PDB file of C-alpha atoms in Angstrom:
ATOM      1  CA  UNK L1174       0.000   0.000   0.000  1.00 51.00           C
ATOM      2  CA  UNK L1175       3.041   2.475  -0.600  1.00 62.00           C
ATOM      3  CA  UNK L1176       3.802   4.606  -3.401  1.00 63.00           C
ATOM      4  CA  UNK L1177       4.397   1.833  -5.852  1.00 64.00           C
ATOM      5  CA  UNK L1178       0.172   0.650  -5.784  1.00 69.00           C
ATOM      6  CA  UNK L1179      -0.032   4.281  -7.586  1.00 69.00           C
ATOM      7  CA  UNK L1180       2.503   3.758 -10.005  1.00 70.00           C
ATOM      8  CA  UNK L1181       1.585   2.588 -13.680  1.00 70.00           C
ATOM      9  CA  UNK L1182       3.322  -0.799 -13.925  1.00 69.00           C
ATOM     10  CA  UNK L1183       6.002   0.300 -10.810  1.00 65.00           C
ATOM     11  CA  UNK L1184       7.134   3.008 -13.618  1.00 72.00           C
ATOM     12  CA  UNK L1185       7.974   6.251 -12.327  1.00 73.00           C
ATOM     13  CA  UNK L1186       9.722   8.881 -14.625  1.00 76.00           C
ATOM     14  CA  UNK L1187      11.316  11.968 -13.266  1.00 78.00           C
ATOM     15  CA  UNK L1188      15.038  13.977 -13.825  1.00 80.00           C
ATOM     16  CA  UNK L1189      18.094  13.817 -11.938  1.00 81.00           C
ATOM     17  CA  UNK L1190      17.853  17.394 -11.014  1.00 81.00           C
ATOM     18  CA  UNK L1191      14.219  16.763  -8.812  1.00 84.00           C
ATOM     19  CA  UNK L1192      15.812  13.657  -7.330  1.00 85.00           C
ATOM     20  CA  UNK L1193      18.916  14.885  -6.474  1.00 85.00           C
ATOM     21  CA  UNK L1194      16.628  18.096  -5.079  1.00 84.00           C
ATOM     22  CA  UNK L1195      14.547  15.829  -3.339  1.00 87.00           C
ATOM     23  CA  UNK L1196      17.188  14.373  -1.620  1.00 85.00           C
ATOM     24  CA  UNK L1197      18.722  17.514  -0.241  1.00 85.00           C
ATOM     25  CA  UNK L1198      15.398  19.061   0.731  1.00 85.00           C
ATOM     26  CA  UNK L1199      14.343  15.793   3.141  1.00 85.00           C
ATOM     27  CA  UNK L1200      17.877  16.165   4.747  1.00 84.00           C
ATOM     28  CA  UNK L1201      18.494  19.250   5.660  1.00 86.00           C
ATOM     29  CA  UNK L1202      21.096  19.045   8.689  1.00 87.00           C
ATOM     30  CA  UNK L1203      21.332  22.070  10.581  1.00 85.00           C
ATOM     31  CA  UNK L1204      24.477  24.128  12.284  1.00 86.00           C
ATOM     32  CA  UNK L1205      24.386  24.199  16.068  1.00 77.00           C
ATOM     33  CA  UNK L1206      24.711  27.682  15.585  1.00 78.00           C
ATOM     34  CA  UNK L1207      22.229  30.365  18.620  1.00 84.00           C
ATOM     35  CA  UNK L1208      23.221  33.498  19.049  1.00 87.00           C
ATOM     36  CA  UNK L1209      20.190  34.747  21.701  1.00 86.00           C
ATOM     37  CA  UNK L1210      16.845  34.515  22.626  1.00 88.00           C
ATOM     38  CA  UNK L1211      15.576  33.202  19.118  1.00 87.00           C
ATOM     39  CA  UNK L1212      17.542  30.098  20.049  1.00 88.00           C
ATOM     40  CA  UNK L1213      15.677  28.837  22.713  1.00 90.00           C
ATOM     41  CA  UNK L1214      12.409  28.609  19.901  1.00 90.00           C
ATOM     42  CA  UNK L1215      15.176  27.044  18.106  1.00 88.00           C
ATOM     43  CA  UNK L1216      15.535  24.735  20.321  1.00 88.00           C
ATOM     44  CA  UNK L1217      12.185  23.872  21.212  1.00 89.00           C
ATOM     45  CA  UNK L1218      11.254  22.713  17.531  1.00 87.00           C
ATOM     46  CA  UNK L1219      13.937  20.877  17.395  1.00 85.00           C
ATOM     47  CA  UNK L1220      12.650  19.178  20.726  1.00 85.00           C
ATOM     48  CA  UNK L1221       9.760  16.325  21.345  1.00 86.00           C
ATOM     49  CA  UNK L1222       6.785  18.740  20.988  1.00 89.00           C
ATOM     50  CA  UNK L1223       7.433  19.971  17.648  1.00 86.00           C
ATOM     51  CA  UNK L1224       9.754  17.230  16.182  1.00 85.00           C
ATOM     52  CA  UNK L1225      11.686  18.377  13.042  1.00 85.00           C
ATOM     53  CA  UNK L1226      12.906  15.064  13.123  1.00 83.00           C
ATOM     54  CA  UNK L1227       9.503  14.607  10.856  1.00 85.00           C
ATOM     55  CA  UNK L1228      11.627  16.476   8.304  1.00 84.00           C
ATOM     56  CA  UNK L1229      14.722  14.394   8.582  1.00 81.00           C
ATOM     57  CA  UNK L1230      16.553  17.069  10.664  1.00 81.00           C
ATOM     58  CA  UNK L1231      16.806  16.078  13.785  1.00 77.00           C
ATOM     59  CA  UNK L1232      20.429  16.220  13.748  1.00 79.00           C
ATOM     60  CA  UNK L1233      21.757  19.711  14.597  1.00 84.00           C
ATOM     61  CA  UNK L1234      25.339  19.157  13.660  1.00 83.00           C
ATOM     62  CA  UNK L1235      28.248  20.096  16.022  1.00 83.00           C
ATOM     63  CA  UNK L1236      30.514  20.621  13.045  1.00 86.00           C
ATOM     64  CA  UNK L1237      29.837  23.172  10.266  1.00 87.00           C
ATOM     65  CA  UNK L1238      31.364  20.956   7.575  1.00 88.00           C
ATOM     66  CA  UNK L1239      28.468  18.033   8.226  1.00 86.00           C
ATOM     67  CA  UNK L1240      25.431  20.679   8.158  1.00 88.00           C
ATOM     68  CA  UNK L1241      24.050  22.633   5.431  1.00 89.00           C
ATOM     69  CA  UNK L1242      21.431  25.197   6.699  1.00 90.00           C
ATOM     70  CA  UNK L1243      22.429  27.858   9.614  1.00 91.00           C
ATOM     71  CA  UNK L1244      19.357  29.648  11.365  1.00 90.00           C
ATOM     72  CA  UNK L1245      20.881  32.478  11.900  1.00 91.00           C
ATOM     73  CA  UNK L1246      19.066  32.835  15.388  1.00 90.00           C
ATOM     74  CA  UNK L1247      19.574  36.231  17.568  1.00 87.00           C
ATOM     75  CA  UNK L1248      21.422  39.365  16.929  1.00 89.00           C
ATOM     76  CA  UNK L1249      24.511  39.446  15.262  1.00 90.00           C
ATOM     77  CA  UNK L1250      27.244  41.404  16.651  1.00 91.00           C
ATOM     78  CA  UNK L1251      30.610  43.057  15.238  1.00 91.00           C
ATOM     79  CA  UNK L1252      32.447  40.359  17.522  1.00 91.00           C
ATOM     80  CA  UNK L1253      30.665  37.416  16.222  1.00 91.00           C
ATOM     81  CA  UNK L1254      30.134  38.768  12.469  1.00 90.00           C
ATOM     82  CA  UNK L1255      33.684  37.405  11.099  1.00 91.00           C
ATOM     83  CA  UNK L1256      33.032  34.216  13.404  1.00 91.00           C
ATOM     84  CA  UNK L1257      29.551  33.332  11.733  1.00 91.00           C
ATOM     85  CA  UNK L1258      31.090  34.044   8.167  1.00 92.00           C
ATOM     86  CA  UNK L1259      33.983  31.768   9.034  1.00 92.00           C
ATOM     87  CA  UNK L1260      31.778  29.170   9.942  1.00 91.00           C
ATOM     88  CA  UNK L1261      29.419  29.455   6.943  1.00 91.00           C
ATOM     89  CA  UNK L1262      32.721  29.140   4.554  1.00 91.00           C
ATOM     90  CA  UNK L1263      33.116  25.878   6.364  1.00 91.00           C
ATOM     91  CA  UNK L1264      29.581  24.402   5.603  1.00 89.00           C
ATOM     92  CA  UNK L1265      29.143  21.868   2.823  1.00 84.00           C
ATOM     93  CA  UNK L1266      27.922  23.143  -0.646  1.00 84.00           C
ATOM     94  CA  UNK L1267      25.103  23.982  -1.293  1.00 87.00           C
ATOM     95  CA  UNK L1268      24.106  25.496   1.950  1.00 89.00           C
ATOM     96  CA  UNK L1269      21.531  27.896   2.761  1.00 90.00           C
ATOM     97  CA  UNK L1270      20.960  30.340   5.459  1.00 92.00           C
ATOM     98  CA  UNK L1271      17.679  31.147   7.103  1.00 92.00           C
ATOM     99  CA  UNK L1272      17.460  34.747   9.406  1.00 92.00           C
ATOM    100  CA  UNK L1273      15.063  33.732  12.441  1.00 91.00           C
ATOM    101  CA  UNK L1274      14.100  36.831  13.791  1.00 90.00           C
ATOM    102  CA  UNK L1275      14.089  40.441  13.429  1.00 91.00           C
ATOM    103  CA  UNK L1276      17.526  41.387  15.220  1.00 89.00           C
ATOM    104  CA  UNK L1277      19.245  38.847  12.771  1.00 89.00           C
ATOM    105  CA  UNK L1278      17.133  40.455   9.904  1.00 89.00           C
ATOM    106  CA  UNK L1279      17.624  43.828  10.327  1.00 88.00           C
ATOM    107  CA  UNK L1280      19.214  44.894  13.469  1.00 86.00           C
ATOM    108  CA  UNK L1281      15.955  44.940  15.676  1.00 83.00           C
ATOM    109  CA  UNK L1282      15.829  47.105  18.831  1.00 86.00           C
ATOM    110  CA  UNK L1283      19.568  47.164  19.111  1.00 87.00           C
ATOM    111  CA  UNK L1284      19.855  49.824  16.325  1.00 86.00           C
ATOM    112  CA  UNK L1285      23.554  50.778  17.834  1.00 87.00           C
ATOM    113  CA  UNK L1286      27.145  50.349  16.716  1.00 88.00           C
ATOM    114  CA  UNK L1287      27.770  47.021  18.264  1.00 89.00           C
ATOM    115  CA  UNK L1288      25.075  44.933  16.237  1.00 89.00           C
ATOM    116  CA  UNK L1289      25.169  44.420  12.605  1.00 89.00           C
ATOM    117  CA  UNK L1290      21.830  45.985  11.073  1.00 90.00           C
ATOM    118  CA  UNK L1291      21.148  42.376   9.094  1.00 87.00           C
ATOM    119  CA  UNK L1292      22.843  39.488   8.977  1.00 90.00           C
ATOM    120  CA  UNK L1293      22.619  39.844   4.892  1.00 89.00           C
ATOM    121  CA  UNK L1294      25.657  41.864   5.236  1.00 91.00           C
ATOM    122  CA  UNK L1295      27.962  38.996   6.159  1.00 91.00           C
ATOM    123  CA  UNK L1296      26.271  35.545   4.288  1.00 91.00           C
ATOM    124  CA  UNK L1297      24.014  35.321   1.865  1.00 91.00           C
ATOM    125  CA  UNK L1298      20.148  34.808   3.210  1.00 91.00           C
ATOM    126  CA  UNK L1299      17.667  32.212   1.186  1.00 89.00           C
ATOM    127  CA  UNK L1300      14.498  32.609   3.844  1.00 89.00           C
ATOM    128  CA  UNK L1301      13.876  35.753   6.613  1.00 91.00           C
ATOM    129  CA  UNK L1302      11.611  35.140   9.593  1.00 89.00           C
ATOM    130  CA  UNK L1303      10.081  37.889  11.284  1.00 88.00           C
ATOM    131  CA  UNK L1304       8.956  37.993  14.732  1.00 87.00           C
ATOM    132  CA  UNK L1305      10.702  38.638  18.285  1.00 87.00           C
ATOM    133  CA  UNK L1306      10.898  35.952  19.147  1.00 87.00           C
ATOM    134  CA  UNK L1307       9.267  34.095  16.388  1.00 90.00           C
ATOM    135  CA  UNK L1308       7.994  30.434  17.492  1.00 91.00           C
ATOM    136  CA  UNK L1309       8.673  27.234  16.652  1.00 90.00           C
ATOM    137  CA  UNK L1310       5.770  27.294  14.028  1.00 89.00           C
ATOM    138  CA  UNK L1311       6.715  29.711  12.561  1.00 89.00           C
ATOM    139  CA  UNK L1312      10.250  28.736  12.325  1.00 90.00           C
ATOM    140  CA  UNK L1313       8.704  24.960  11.020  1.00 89.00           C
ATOM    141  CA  UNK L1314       7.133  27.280   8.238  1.00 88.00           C
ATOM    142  CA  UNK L1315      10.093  29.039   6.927  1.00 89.00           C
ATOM    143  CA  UNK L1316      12.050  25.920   6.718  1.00 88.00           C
ATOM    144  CA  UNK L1317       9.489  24.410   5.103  1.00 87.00           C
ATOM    145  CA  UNK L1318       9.169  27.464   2.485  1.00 87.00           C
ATOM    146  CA  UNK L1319      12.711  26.754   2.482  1.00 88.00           C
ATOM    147  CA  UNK L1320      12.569  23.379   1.002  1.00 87.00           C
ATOM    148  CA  UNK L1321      10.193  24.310  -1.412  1.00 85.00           C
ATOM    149  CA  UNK L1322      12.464  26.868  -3.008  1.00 86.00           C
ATOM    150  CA  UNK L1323      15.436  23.871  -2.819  1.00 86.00           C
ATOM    151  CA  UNK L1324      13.230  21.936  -4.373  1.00 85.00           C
ATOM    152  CA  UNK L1325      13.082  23.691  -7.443  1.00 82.00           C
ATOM    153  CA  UNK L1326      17.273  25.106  -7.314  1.00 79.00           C
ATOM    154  CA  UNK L1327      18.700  24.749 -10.608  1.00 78.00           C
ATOM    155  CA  UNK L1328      20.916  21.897 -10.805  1.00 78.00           C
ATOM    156  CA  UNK L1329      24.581  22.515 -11.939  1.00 73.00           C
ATOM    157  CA  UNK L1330      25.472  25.562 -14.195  1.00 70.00           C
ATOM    158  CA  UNK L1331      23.376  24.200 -17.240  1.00 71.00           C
ATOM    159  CA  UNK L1332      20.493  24.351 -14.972  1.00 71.00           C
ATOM    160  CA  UNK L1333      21.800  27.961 -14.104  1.00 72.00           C
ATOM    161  CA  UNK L1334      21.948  28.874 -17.707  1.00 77.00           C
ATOM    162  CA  UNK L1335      18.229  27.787 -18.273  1.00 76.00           C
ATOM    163  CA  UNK L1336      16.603  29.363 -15.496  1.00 73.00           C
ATOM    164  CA  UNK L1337      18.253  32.669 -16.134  1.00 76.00           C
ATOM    165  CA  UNK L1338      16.779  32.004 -19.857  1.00 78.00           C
ATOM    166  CA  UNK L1339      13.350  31.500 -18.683  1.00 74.00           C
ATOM    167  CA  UNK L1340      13.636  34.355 -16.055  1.00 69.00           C
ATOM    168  CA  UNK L1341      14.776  36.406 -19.322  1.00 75.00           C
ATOM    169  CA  UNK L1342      11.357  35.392 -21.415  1.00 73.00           C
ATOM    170  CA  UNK L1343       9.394  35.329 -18.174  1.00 68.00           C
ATOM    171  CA  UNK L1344       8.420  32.002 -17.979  1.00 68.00           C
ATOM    172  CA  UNK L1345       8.086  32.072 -14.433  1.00 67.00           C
ATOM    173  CA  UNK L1346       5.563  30.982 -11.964  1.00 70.00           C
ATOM    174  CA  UNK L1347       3.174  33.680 -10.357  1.00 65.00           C
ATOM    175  CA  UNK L1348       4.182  33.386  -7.488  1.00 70.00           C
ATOM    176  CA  UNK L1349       8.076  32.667  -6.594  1.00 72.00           C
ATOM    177  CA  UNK L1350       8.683  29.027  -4.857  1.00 73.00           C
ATOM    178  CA  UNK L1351       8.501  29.188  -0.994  1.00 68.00           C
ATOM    179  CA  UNK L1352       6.703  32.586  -0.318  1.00 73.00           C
ATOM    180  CA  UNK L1353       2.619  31.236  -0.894  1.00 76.00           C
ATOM    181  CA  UNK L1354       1.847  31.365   2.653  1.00 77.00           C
ATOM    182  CA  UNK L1355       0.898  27.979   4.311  1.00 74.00           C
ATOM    183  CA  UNK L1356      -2.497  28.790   4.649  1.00 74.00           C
ATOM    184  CA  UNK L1357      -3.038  28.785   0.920  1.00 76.00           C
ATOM    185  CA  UNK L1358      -0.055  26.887  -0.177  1.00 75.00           C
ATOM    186  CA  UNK L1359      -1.707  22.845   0.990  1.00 74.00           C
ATOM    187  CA  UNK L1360      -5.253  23.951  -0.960  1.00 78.00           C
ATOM    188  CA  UNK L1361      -5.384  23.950  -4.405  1.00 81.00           C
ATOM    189  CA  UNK L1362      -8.332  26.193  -4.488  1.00 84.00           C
ATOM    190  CA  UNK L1363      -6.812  28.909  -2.138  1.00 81.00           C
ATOM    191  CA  UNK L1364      -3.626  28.589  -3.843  1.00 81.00           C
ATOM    192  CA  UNK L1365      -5.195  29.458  -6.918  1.00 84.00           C
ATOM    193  CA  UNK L1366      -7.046  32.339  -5.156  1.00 83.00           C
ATOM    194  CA  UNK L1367      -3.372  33.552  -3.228  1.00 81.00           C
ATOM    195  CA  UNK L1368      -2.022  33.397  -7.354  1.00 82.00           C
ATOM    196  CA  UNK L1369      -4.924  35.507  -8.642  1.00 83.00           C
ATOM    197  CA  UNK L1370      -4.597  38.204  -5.514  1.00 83.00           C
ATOM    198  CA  UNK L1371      -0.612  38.136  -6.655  1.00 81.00           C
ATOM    199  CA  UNK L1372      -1.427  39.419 -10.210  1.00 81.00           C
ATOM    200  CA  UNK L1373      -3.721  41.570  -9.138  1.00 80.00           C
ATOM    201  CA  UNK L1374      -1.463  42.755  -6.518  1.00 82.00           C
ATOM    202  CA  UNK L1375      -3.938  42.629  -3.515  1.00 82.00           C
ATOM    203  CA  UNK L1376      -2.427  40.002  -1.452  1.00 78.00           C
ATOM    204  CA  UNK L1377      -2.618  41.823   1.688  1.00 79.00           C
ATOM    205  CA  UNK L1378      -5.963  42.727   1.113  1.00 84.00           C
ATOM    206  CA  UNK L1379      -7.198  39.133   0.367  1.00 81.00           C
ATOM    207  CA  UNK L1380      -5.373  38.210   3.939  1.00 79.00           C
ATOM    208  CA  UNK L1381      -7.942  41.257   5.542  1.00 80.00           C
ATOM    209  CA  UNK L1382     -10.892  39.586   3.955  1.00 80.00           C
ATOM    210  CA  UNK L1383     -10.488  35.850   4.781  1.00 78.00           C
ATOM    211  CA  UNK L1384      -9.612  37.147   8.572  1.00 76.00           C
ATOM    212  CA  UNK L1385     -12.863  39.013   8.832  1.00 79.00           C
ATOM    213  CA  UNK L1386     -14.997  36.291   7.066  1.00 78.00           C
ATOM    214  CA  UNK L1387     -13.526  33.770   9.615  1.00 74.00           C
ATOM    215  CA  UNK L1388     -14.441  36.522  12.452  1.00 73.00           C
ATOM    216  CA  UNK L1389     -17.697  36.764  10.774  1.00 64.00           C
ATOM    217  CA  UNK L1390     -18.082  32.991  10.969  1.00 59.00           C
ATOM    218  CA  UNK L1391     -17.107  32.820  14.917  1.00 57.00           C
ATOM    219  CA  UNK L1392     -19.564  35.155  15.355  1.00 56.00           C
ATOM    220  CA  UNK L1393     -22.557  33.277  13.900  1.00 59.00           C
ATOM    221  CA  UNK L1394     -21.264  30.039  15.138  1.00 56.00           C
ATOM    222  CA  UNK L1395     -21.437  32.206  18.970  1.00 50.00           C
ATOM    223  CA  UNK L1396     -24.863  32.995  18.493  1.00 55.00           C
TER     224      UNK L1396
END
């Protein structure tokens, strides 16, 4: 009763650059890498409660050169900013870095000479997560975001060559991988609503009226 009942005669065709993205998105090891408070939400999806073991990483490496995603969690300062770089030179390609939290995205409160106003100045970022502290949920939903934009990485610089051709003729999706928000994404009729509000360019607005319909709904279900 697994995946090969649905297969037409245990036949399944696909290309080396989904499997091989496949592969890297259901194993993403992260760095043991906090830097403040964010950490300890860190930690707690990591733990028993939230379980990112059901992603296949459970494993928060000790050593930079075995993990491929830091969460840049908690403010960075001067001090630390040639530290973190260092370590993110020594993590296995391809890597990615995710900013949990708004003093790693932009500074935060501590707009001061000690803390570097985003972490974007010293490693490339792939996913930001707002929110002080933002919670384990949330941070679940950026990394899964994240894996949906590894999912669809180019593969190799042939496969660097063609997207930048299709990004020149615009043969791109509505709305870029990993930023449909998981509301919408798991649906296919609200993620066809989410891709009509993008063209239109009323997402916000669309997030204004489903809140107040659901209020609406509460509301009638209280009476």
């Amino acid at each position: 009763m697994g995946l090969e009942e649905k297969l037409p005669s245990g036949v399944l065709l696909t290309t080396v650059e989904k499997v091989v993205n496949w592969t890297r998105k259901s194993s993403v090891w992260g760095a043991t890498f906090g830097l403040a408070c964010c950490a300890i939400e860190m930690m707690a999806a990591g733990g028993p409660h939230y379980d990112l073991g059901r992603w296949g990483m459970e494993v928060f490496r000790a050593s930079p050169r075995q993990a491929d995603l830091m969460i840049v969690a908690g403010r960075v300062s001067q001090k630390m900013a040639p530290v973190l770089r260092q370590i993110y030179d020594q993590m296995a390609e391809p890597r990615w870095v995710l900013s949990m939290g708004v003093c790693a995205s932009s500074g935060g409160m501590f707009n001061n000479y000690a803390i570097v106003q985003g972490v974007d100045h010293i490693v490339p970022v792939d996913m930001y997560l707002p929110g002080c502290p933002p919670r384990p949920e949330m941070l679940i939903d950026a990394i899964l975001k994240l894996r949906e934009k590894i999912m669809h990485e180019p593969l190799g610089a042939g496969g660097r060559k063609m997207l930048a051709a299709r990004q020149a003729r615009g043969d791109v999706p509505v709305v870029p991988y990993g930023s449909m928000p998981s509301s919408y994404r798991e649906d296919k009729a609200r993620a066809a609503e989410w891709e009509k509000a993008v063209r239109e360019g009323r997402e916000e607005q669309l997030r204004i009226e489903n809140w107040m319909a659901a209020q609406a709904h509460m509301r009638d279900n209280a009476r």
